[in-house]
Short mmCIF file of C-alpha atoms and ligand atoms in Angstrom, two decimals:
data_model
loop_
_atom_site.label_atom_id
_atom_site.label_comp_id
_atom_site.label_asym_id
_atom_site.label_seq_id
_atom_site.Cartn_x
_atom_site.Cartn_y
_atom_site.Cartn_z
CA MET A 1 -104.76 204.85 -47.01
CA SER A 2 -106.06 203.69 -50.49
CA TRP A 3 -104.59 207.33 -51.58
CA PHE A 4 -100.99 206.03 -51.21
CA ILE A 5 -101.42 202.34 -52.44
CA ARG A 6 -101.97 201.84 -55.80
CA LYS A 7 -104.51 198.97 -56.02
CA GLU A 8 -105.41 198.49 -59.97
CA LYS A 9 -102.78 198.30 -62.16
CA GLY A 10 -103.67 200.96 -64.72
CA ILE A 11 -100.35 202.38 -65.91
CA ASN A 12 -98.23 199.34 -66.57
CA THR A 13 -95.37 200.35 -68.69
CA PRO A 14 -92.35 198.03 -68.13
CA THR A 15 -89.50 199.90 -67.36
CA GLU A 16 -87.52 199.33 -70.53
CA MET A 17 -90.08 201.09 -72.41
CA LYS A 18 -90.42 204.19 -70.09
CA ARG A 19 -89.51 207.25 -72.10
CA GLU A 20 -86.83 209.78 -70.22
CA ALA A 21 -87.49 213.68 -71.44
CA PRO A 22 -84.82 213.78 -74.47
CA ASP A 23 -81.56 214.34 -73.49
CA GLY A 24 -80.38 217.75 -73.42
CA LEU A 25 -84.05 219.38 -73.46
CA TRP A 26 -83.35 221.50 -70.39
CA TYR A 27 -80.36 223.57 -69.37
CA GLN A 28 -79.82 223.77 -65.67
CA CYS A 29 -77.63 226.89 -64.70
CA PRO A 30 -74.72 225.72 -62.37
CA ASN A 31 -74.29 228.97 -60.66
CA CYS A 32 -78.15 229.73 -59.86
CA LYS A 33 -79.34 226.38 -60.29
CA LYS A 34 -82.60 227.55 -62.16
CA VAL A 35 -83.92 225.54 -64.85
CA MET A 36 -84.54 226.93 -68.67
CA HIS A 37 -85.34 225.44 -72.09
CA THR A 38 -82.36 224.62 -73.80
CA ARG A 39 -83.75 226.53 -76.73
CA GLU A 40 -84.07 229.40 -74.84
CA HIS A 41 -80.73 229.18 -73.13
CA LYS A 42 -79.18 229.00 -76.79
CA MET A 43 -81.00 232.20 -77.91
CA ASN A 44 -79.61 233.90 -74.85
CA ALA A 45 -76.08 233.48 -76.42
CA TYR A 46 -75.66 230.39 -73.94
CA THR A 47 -76.12 232.78 -70.80
CA CYS A 48 -78.34 232.13 -67.81
CA VAL A 49 -81.82 234.00 -68.55
CA HIS A 50 -82.19 234.77 -64.64
CA CYS A 51 -78.33 235.52 -63.55
CA ASN A 52 -76.50 236.13 -66.62
CA TYR A 53 -73.89 232.78 -66.16
CA HIS A 54 -72.05 232.59 -69.13
CA GLU A 55 -71.76 228.90 -70.14
CA LYS A 56 -68.40 227.73 -71.79
CA ILE A 57 -68.72 227.18 -75.30
CA GLY A 58 -66.78 226.39 -78.04
CA SER A 59 -65.65 227.75 -81.61
CA THR A 60 -68.65 226.31 -82.92
CA GLU A 61 -70.84 228.44 -80.99
CA TYR A 62 -68.95 231.48 -81.24
CA PHE A 63 -68.73 231.32 -84.78
CA ALA A 64 -72.70 230.77 -85.33
CA LEU A 65 -72.81 233.87 -83.05
CA LEU A 66 -70.44 236.37 -84.62
CA PHE A 67 -70.21 235.36 -88.32
CA ASP A 68 -73.36 236.62 -90.59
CA ASP A 69 -75.48 233.71 -91.30
CA ASN A 70 -73.11 231.29 -89.47
CA LEU A 71 -71.15 231.75 -93.07
CA PHE A 72 -67.48 231.57 -92.81
CA THR A 73 -64.22 229.77 -94.45
CA GLU A 74 -62.32 227.78 -92.11
CA LEU A 75 -58.18 228.11 -92.45
CA ASP A 76 -56.14 225.33 -91.65
CA ALA A 77 -59.12 223.09 -90.51
CA ASN A 78 -56.62 219.64 -90.86
CA MET A 79 -53.70 220.68 -89.12
CA THR A 80 -52.79 218.20 -86.21
CA SER A 81 -50.18 217.74 -83.75
CA ALA A 82 -46.82 216.00 -84.20
CA ASP A 83 -45.00 214.29 -81.30
CA PRO A 84 -41.74 216.05 -81.19
CA LEU A 85 -40.59 214.88 -78.01
CA HIS A 86 -42.11 211.24 -77.93
CA PHE A 87 -43.80 212.30 -74.75
CA VAL A 88 -45.39 209.69 -72.84
CA ASP A 89 -47.61 210.00 -69.35
CA THR A 90 -50.27 208.06 -68.64
CA LYS A 91 -50.61 207.73 -72.54
CA ALA A 92 -48.50 208.60 -75.26
CA TYR A 93 -49.33 211.92 -76.61
CA PRO A 94 -50.21 210.30 -80.32
CA GLU A 95 -52.82 208.40 -78.69
CA ARG A 96 -54.03 211.30 -76.29
CA VAL A 97 -54.49 213.22 -79.36
CA LYS A 98 -56.06 210.67 -81.45
CA SER A 99 -58.52 209.80 -78.85
CA THR A 100 -59.41 213.40 -78.05
CA ILE A 101 -60.32 213.98 -81.82
CA GLY A 102 -62.62 211.08 -82.10
CA LYS A 103 -64.35 212.26 -78.82
CA THR A 104 -64.73 215.84 -79.50
CA GLY A 105 -64.62 216.06 -83.74
CA LEU A 106 -61.73 218.84 -83.01
CA LYS A 107 -58.34 218.69 -84.73
CA ASP A 108 -56.75 220.63 -81.95
CA ALA A 109 -57.55 223.30 -79.36
CA VAL A 110 -58.28 226.27 -81.78
CA ARG A 111 -60.17 227.01 -85.18
CA SER A 112 -59.76 229.63 -87.31
CA GLY A 113 -61.91 231.65 -90.48
CA TYR A 114 -63.11 234.43 -92.23
CA GLY A 115 -66.30 235.72 -93.15
CA LYS A 116 -68.16 238.61 -92.69
CA MET A 117 -69.49 240.20 -89.44
CA ASN A 118 -72.29 242.51 -89.49
CA ASP A 119 -71.13 243.03 -93.12
CA LEU A 120 -67.57 243.64 -91.95
CA GLU A 121 -64.99 240.98 -93.47
CA VAL A 122 -63.13 239.77 -90.40
CA THR A 123 -60.74 237.10 -89.38
CA ILE A 124 -61.48 235.29 -86.13
CA ALA A 125 -59.47 232.45 -84.33
CA CYS A 126 -61.29 230.75 -81.39
CA MET A 127 -60.06 228.30 -78.93
CA ASP A 128 -61.72 225.22 -77.61
CA PHE A 129 -61.52 224.46 -74.10
CA ASN A 130 -62.50 220.71 -74.56
CA PHE A 131 -59.32 220.15 -76.44
CA ILE A 132 -56.49 218.74 -73.73
CA GLY A 133 -58.00 221.70 -71.83
CA GLY A 134 -57.30 224.41 -74.41
CA SER A 135 -53.62 224.06 -74.08
CA MET A 136 -51.38 225.81 -76.47
CA GLY A 137 -49.17 223.46 -78.31
CA SER A 138 -47.46 223.79 -81.64
CA VAL A 139 -50.99 223.58 -84.01
CA VAL A 140 -52.53 226.19 -81.79
CA GLY A 141 -49.77 228.97 -82.41
CA GLU A 142 -49.11 227.98 -85.84
CA LYS A 143 -53.02 228.32 -86.80
CA ILE A 144 -52.85 231.58 -84.88
CA ALA A 145 -50.01 232.50 -86.60
CA ARG A 146 -51.39 231.92 -89.68
CA ALA A 147 -55.00 233.32 -89.12
CA ILE A 148 -52.89 236.51 -88.22
CA ASP A 149 -50.91 236.34 -91.84
CA HIS A 150 -54.63 235.85 -93.44
CA SER A 151 -55.56 239.06 -91.50
CA LEU A 152 -52.51 240.85 -92.97
CA LYS A 153 -52.81 239.75 -96.44
CA THR A 154 -56.52 240.63 -96.88
CA ARG A 155 -56.58 243.94 -94.37
CA THR A 156 -59.01 242.37 -92.34
CA PRO A 157 -59.37 243.09 -88.45
CA PHE A 158 -58.47 239.94 -86.30
CA LEU A 159 -60.61 238.83 -83.43
CA MET A 160 -58.97 236.31 -80.80
CA ILE A 161 -61.49 234.56 -78.41
CA SER A 162 -59.07 233.02 -76.01
CA ARG A 163 -59.85 230.11 -73.37
CA SER A 164 -57.02 228.00 -71.97
CA GLY A 165 -55.39 226.31 -69.24
CA GLY A 166 -51.99 227.65 -70.67
CA ALA A 167 -48.83 226.01 -72.28
CA ARG A 168 -49.32 222.04 -73.41
CA MET A 169 -47.25 220.20 -71.14
CA MET A 170 -46.59 217.19 -73.96
CA GLU A 171 -44.88 219.83 -75.91
CA ALA A 172 -42.52 221.29 -73.64
CA GLY A 173 -40.51 223.86 -75.04
CA PHE A 174 -42.63 223.85 -78.58
CA SER A 175 -45.32 225.23 -76.72
CA LEU A 176 -43.28 228.04 -74.84
CA MET A 177 -41.90 229.02 -78.75
CA GLN A 178 -45.65 229.79 -79.75
CA MET A 179 -45.82 232.53 -77.38
CA ALA A 180 -42.84 234.48 -79.20
CA LYS A 181 -44.17 233.50 -82.52
CA THR A 182 -47.65 234.96 -82.11
CA SER A 183 -46.48 237.95 -80.48
CA ALA A 184 -44.15 238.45 -83.46
CA LYS A 185 -46.97 238.38 -85.70
CA LEU A 186 -49.05 240.75 -83.85
CA ALA A 187 -46.41 243.08 -83.91
CA LEU A 188 -46.34 242.81 -87.25
CA LEU A 189 -50.11 243.48 -87.47
CA SER A 190 -49.99 246.55 -84.97
CA GLU A 191 -47.31 247.84 -87.85
CA ALA A 192 -49.71 247.45 -90.68
CA ARG A 193 -52.59 249.12 -88.42
CA ILE A 194 -54.88 246.77 -88.77
CA PRO A 195 -57.17 246.42 -85.64
CA TYR A 196 -56.73 243.23 -83.14
CA VAL A 197 -59.22 242.76 -80.57
CA SER A 198 -58.62 240.18 -77.88
CA LEU A 199 -61.84 238.31 -75.95
CA LEU A 200 -60.79 236.37 -72.47
CA THR A 201 -63.26 234.07 -71.68
CA ASP A 202 -63.44 231.46 -68.64
CA PRO A 203 -60.52 230.71 -67.85
CA THR A 204 -58.05 232.23 -69.59
CA THR A 205 -54.61 231.48 -67.99
CA GLY A 206 -50.76 230.58 -68.11
CA GLY A 207 -48.79 231.39 -71.46
CA VAL A 208 -51.85 232.50 -73.27
CA THR A 209 -52.40 235.10 -70.89
CA ALA A 210 -49.00 236.02 -70.94
CA SER A 211 -49.04 236.29 -74.78
CA PHE A 212 -51.43 237.17 -77.51
CA ALA A 213 -54.49 237.21 -75.12
CA MET A 214 -53.36 240.39 -73.72
CA GLN A 215 -51.55 242.31 -76.89
CA GLY A 216 -54.91 243.49 -78.27
CA ASP A 217 -55.90 247.00 -79.21
CA PHE A 218 -58.83 246.35 -76.88
CA ASN A 219 -58.54 243.42 -74.39
CA ILE A 220 -62.19 242.72 -73.35
CA ALA A 221 -63.63 239.64 -71.45
CA GLU A 222 -66.48 237.86 -70.75
CA PRO A 223 -68.20 238.73 -67.24
CA GLY A 224 -67.12 236.47 -64.21
CA ALA A 225 -64.03 234.83 -66.43
CA LEU A 226 -61.32 233.52 -64.71
CA ILE A 227 -58.34 235.25 -65.81
CA GLY A 228 -54.44 235.22 -64.45
CA PHE A 229 -51.34 233.44 -65.24
CA ALA A 230 -50.81 230.98 -62.40
CA GLY A 231 -53.50 229.58 -60.44
CA PRO A 232 -54.72 230.72 -56.96
CA ARG A 233 -53.44 228.12 -54.93
CA VAL A 234 -49.81 228.48 -56.52
CA ILE A 235 -49.94 231.91 -55.62
CA ARG A 236 -51.16 231.49 -52.22
CA GLU A 237 -48.41 229.09 -51.54
CA THR A 238 -45.88 231.16 -52.94
CA ILE A 239 -46.59 234.29 -51.33
CA GLY A 240 -47.92 233.07 -48.29
CA LYS A 241 -50.67 235.19 -47.81
CA ASN A 242 -54.39 234.90 -48.35
CA LEU A 243 -55.53 236.35 -51.48
CA PRO A 244 -58.51 239.42 -51.72
CA GLU A 245 -61.88 238.31 -52.59
CA GLY A 246 -62.80 237.65 -56.09
CA PHE A 247 -59.26 237.59 -57.00
CA GLN A 248 -58.48 236.89 -60.92
CA SER A 249 -62.16 237.62 -61.93
CA ALA A 250 -62.43 239.57 -64.90
CA GLU A 251 -64.09 242.25 -63.04
CA PHE A 252 -61.38 242.46 -60.40
CA VAL A 253 -58.77 242.46 -63.54
CA LEU A 254 -60.71 245.39 -64.61
CA GLU A 255 -60.40 246.89 -61.90
CA HIS A 256 -56.48 246.51 -61.64
CA GLY A 257 -56.17 247.91 -65.16
CA PHE A 258 -55.51 244.81 -67.30
CA LEU A 259 -58.82 244.74 -69.24
CA ASP A 260 -60.54 247.58 -71.37
CA PHE A 261 -64.15 246.37 -70.71
CA ILE A 262 -66.36 243.49 -69.91
CA VAL A 263 -68.82 242.56 -72.44
CA ASP A 264 -71.79 240.54 -72.17
CA ARG A 265 -71.70 237.85 -74.81
CA LYS A 266 -75.34 238.88 -76.06
CA ASP A 267 -73.65 242.37 -77.19
CA LEU A 268 -70.17 240.66 -78.27
CA LYS A 269 -71.19 240.87 -82.27
CA ASP A 270 -72.05 244.49 -82.07
CA LYS A 271 -69.64 245.88 -79.51
CA VAL A 272 -66.46 244.05 -81.46
CA THR A 273 -67.65 245.26 -84.82
CA SER A 274 -68.12 248.84 -83.57
CA LEU A 275 -64.49 248.75 -82.23
CA PHE A 276 -63.19 247.40 -85.56
CA ARG A 277 -64.90 250.09 -87.34
CA MET A 278 -63.38 252.83 -84.62
CA LEU A 279 -60.26 251.83 -85.12
CA GLU A 280 -60.11 251.30 -88.83
ZN1 ZN B 301 -78.30 231.04 -63.53
#
């Protein structure tokens, strides 16, 4: 029984001195549950090396993946939301914005910038889901509109990366106006024959799907991304029927003609660059 009982106190480190493995050294895939080194995961564009599950990432990671040497100039970096409706939920809206800025280090749910992608000058706007569910309020709409203006002025192709729960309820009608504003700007881009590619990532829903995310010269998506307008539960309850298997997945949406193709994140930079070159 001595195998099971520690007779001598050989190793005797007090609990408070015991070292855990540094936080975030290993990544466990939420899909296949397999474990890999975070560096390996990052090198693989934050996709699982075993099952290709695309982890949700933000603008910082996308910009690093897409801009050559991660060099870019950010547009409207300090724009923050006002409180036009004096909205109070469990917390006053300005408080919610302030604490989210503190927690995420982001100013709102989208960042935009310009730089080179495979030596091609481009303008990119990318949404951040961590900021109040990637919700579209007046800052998101305005920053996207200005990024499109920059695209127009410099005649550089525009890439929009969407990840959003939809309109920001705390800005109500002001959120909905952003759909019209961004769509009008995209129409100018189209008239000027400047290429626009829209990438839909997991999840892209609500007013974002219903406006700029679906207006690309090419609308492309990451594998397995949830794409829709209303959520599946709402639809099920409205039509009183069960929904088909895989409903609202990027693959399902592609099959039904709402997407041009699905792109693996590891190929994103090269695929989008060749689309831009082809469209120009
Ligand atoms: Zn996996």
